[in-house]
């Protein structure tokens, strides 16, 4: 499974400002999501998970605090932007 995640992570587009090795874990997380979606699609199932994030525009564009998961905790502005 680790090898599959690493292979897919190499295909995840690198966002501006996220070129360094410090962002490797974020690309791995994106790869894991892609693998899960692919598996569900291959099995003929719809994606059953939905995450709703509430964030003001300045949270997404300027990195200010204030984003939260619906029914859940406050999250880091960078997490909301992703």
mmCIF file of C-alpha atoms in Angstrom:
data_model
loop_
_atom_site.group_PDB
_atom_site.id
_atom_site.type_symbol
_atom_site.label_atom_id
_atom_site.label_comp_id
_atom_site.label_asym_id
_atom_site.label_seq_id
_atom_site.Cartn_x
_atom_site.Cartn_y
_atom_site.Cartn_z
ATOM 1 C CA UNK A 1 0.000 0.000 0.000
ATOM 2 C CA UNK A 2 2.836 2.391 0.807
ATOM 3 C CA UNK A 3 4.317 1.858 -2.644
ATOM 4 C CA UNK A 4 0.953 2.604 -4.273
ATOM 5 C CA UNK A 5 0.603 5.821 -2.282
ATOM 6 C CA UNK A 6 4.132 6.895 -3.222
ATOM 7 C CA UNK A 7 3.489 6.196 -6.923
ATOM 8 C CA UNK A 8 0.272 8.198 -6.959
ATOM 9 C CA UNK A 9 1.848 10.974 -4.867
ATOM 10 C CA UNK A 10 4.409 11.521 -7.623
ATOM 11 C CA UNK A 11 1.497 12.269 -9.980
ATOM 12 C CA UNK A 12 -0.206 14.781 -7.642
ATOM 13 C CA UNK A 13 0.313 18.294 -8.999
ATOM 14 C CA UNK A 14 2.630 20.422 -6.897
ATOM 15 C CA UNK A 15 0.834 23.612 -5.957
ATOM 16 C CA UNK A 16 2.675 26.945 -6.089
ATOM 17 C CA UNK A 17 4.659 27.431 -2.915
ATOM 18 C CA UNK A 18 4.590 23.712 -2.098
ATOM 19 C CA UNK A 19 7.646 22.621 -4.049
ATOM 20 C CA UNK A 20 9.797 21.473 -1.121
ATOM 21 C CA UNK A 21 10.081 18.125 0.608
ATOM 22 C CA UNK A 22 8.213 19.579 3.594
ATOM 23 C CA UNK A 23 4.985 19.195 1.601
ATOM 24 C CA UNK A 24 5.546 15.514 0.777
ATOM 25 C CA UNK A 25 3.038 14.361 3.427
ATOM 26 C CA UNK A 26 0.320 16.556 1.931
ATOM 27 C CA UNK A 27 0.848 14.990 -1.488
ATOM 28 C CA UNK A 28 0.734 11.537 0.135
ATOM 29 C CA UNK A 29 -2.593 12.418 1.780
ATOM 30 C CA UNK A 30 -3.938 13.595 -1.585
ATOM 31 C CA UNK A 31 -2.703 10.338 -3.118
ATOM 32 C CA UNK A 32 -4.503 8.268 -0.484
ATOM 33 C CA UNK A 33 -7.751 10.114 -1.235
ATOM 34 C CA UNK A 34 -7.248 9.535 -4.970
ATOM 35 C CA UNK A 35 -6.683 5.813 -4.402
ATOM 36 C CA UNK A 36 -9.811 5.512 -2.267
ATOM 37 C CA UNK A 37 -11.923 7.353 -4.838
ATOM 38 C CA UNK A 38 -10.524 5.195 -7.609
ATOM 39 C CA UNK A 39 -11.385 2.033 -5.702
ATOM 40 C CA UNK A 40 -14.948 3.187 -5.048
ATOM 41 C CA UNK A 41 -15.404 4.200 -8.688
ATOM 42 C CA UNK A 42 -14.000 0.882 -9.901
ATOM 43 C CA UNK A 43 -16.444 -0.985 -7.657
ATOM 44 C CA UNK A 44 -19.329 0.967 -9.196
ATOM 45 C CA UNK A 45 -20.067 2.800 -5.964
ATOM 46 C CA UNK A 46 -20.461 6.500 -5.536
ATOM 47 C CA UNK A 47 -18.180 8.451 -3.268
ATOM 48 C CA UNK A 48 -20.017 8.235 0.058
ATOM 49 C CA UNK A 49 -17.919 10.653 2.066
ATOM 50 C CA UNK A 50 -18.604 14.362 2.056
ATOM 51 C CA UNK A 51 -16.710 16.878 4.125
ATOM 52 C CA UNK A 52 -18.178 20.361 4.395
ATOM 53 C CA UNK A 53 -15.805 23.190 5.246
ATOM 54 C CA UNK A 54 -17.123 26.617 6.169
ATOM 55 C CA UNK A 55 -14.608 29.375 5.475
ATOM 56 C CA UNK A 56 -14.661 33.072 4.746
ATOM 57 C CA UNK A 57 -13.013 34.302 1.566
ATOM 58 C CA UNK A 58 -10.119 35.905 3.464
ATOM 59 C CA UNK A 59 -9.405 32.560 5.147
ATOM 60 C CA UNK A 60 -8.879 30.998 1.735
ATOM 61 C CA UNK A 61 -7.051 33.889 0.091
ATOM 62 C CA UNK A 62 -5.030 35.426 2.923
ATOM 63 C CA UNK A 63 -4.520 32.525 5.333
ATOM 64 C CA UNK A 64 -6.467 34.160 8.145
ATOM 65 C CA UNK A 65 -8.013 31.922 10.835
ATOM 66 C CA UNK A 66 -11.703 31.142 10.804
ATOM 67 C CA UNK A 67 -12.360 27.916 8.884
ATOM 68 C CA UNK A 68 -14.182 24.987 10.448
ATOM 69 C CA UNK A 69 -15.617 21.637 9.570
ATOM 70 C CA UNK A 70 -19.393 21.411 9.621
ATOM 71 C CA UNK A 71 -20.289 19.954 12.982
ATOM 72 C CA UNK A 72 -16.625 19.778 13.886
ATOM 73 C CA UNK A 73 -13.558 21.692 14.970
ATOM 74 C CA UNK A 74 -11.771 24.750 13.661
ATOM 75 C CA UNK A 75 -9.132 23.832 11.081
ATOM 76 C CA UNK A 76 -5.918 25.464 9.931
ATOM 77 C CA UNK A 77 -6.376 27.986 7.066
ATOM 78 C CA UNK A 78 -4.014 25.978 4.832
ATOM 79 C CA UNK A 79 -6.111 22.855 5.392
ATOM 80 C CA UNK A 80 -9.251 24.772 4.427
ATOM 81 C CA UNK A 81 -7.591 26.101 1.281
ATOM 82 C CA UNK A 82 -6.583 22.597 0.206
#
